[in-house]
C-alpha atoms as one frame of an Amber mdcrd trajectory, in Angstrom:
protein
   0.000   0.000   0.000   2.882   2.422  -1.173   0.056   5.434  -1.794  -0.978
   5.305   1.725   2.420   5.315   2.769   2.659   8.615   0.257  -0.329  10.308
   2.101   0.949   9.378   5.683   4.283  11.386   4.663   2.320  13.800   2.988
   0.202  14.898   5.994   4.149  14.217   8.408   5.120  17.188   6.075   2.107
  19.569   6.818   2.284  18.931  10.501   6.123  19.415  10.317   5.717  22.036
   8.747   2.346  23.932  11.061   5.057  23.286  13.689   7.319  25.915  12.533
   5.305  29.080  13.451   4.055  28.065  16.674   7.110  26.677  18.348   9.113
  29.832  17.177   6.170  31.966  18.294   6.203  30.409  21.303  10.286  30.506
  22.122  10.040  34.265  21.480   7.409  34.783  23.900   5.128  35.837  21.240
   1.221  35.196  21.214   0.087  33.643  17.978  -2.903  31.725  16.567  -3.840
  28.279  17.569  -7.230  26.044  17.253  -7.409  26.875  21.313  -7.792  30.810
  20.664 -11.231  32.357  20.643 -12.183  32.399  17.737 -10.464  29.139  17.098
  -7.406  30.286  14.533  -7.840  33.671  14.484  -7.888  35.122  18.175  -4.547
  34.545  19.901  -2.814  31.793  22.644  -0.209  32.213  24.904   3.555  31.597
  24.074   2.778  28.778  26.349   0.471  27.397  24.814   1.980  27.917  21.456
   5.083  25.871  22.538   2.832  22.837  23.655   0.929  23.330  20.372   4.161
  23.372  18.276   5.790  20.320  20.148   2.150  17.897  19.929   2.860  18.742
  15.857   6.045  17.851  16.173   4.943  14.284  17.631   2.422  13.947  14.867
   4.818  14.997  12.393   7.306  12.427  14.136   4.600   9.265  14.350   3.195
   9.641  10.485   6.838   9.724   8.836   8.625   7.537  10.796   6.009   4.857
  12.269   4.550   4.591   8.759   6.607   2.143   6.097   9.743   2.784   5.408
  10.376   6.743   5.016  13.729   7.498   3.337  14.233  10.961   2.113  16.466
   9.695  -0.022  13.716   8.241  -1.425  12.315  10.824  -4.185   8.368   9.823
  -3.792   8.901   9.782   0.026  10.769  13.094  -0.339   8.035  14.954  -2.559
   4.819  13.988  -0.203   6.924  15.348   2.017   7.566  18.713   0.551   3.842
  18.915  -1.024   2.207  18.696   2.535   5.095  21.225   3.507   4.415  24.083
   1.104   0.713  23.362   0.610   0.402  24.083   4.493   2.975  27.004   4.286
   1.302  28.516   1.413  -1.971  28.354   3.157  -0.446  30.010   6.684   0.748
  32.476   5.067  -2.605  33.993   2.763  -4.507  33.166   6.477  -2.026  34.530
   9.363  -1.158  37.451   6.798  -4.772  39.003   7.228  -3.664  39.259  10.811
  -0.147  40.130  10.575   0.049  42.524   7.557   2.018  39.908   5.636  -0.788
  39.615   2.765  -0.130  43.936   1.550   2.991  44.726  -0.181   4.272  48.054
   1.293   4.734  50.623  -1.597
């Protein structure tokens, strides 16, 4: 069942990846948005919080590439769901954070 393998290490990517922002958030003391806030992903959570947040995506991450198959990033299909569920997640993030963060208007 190599696809489901694919879509495991597809999803380990966009948790890997959803990771990022809240952990670093959280390290700098800096509120940010999480699922807890009210309104869930747009008001904002503690650095606390965000750090615990970060970390339980981490674990996800963790369990879905390496307690599925045989990951190998050497391994190009492995390597690409990977990277998909990365920069789809990354992509989204950023259009969705940037309406709270300014990052979605270009300064002229």
């Amino acid at each position: 069942m190599q696809w489901l393998h694919l879509l495991s290490y597809f999803f380990g990517g966009l948790f890997l990846m959803n990771a990022v922002p809240h952990a670093v958030s959280g390290v700098m003391g800096r509120p940010f948005q999480t699922p807890f806030a009210k309104p869930p992903g747009q008001g904002l959570s503690s650095s606390t919080v965000n750090v615990l947040w970060g970390f339980a995506n981490l674990v996800v991450a963790y369990l879905l590439l390496c307690g599925v198959g045989d990951f190998s990033l050497r391994n190009l299909p492995d390597a690409l769901a990977v990277g998909l569920g990365a920069v789809l997640i990354a992509l989204f993030s950023a259009h969705h954070f940037g309406r709270f963060h300014g990052g979605n208007t270009l300064e002229r």
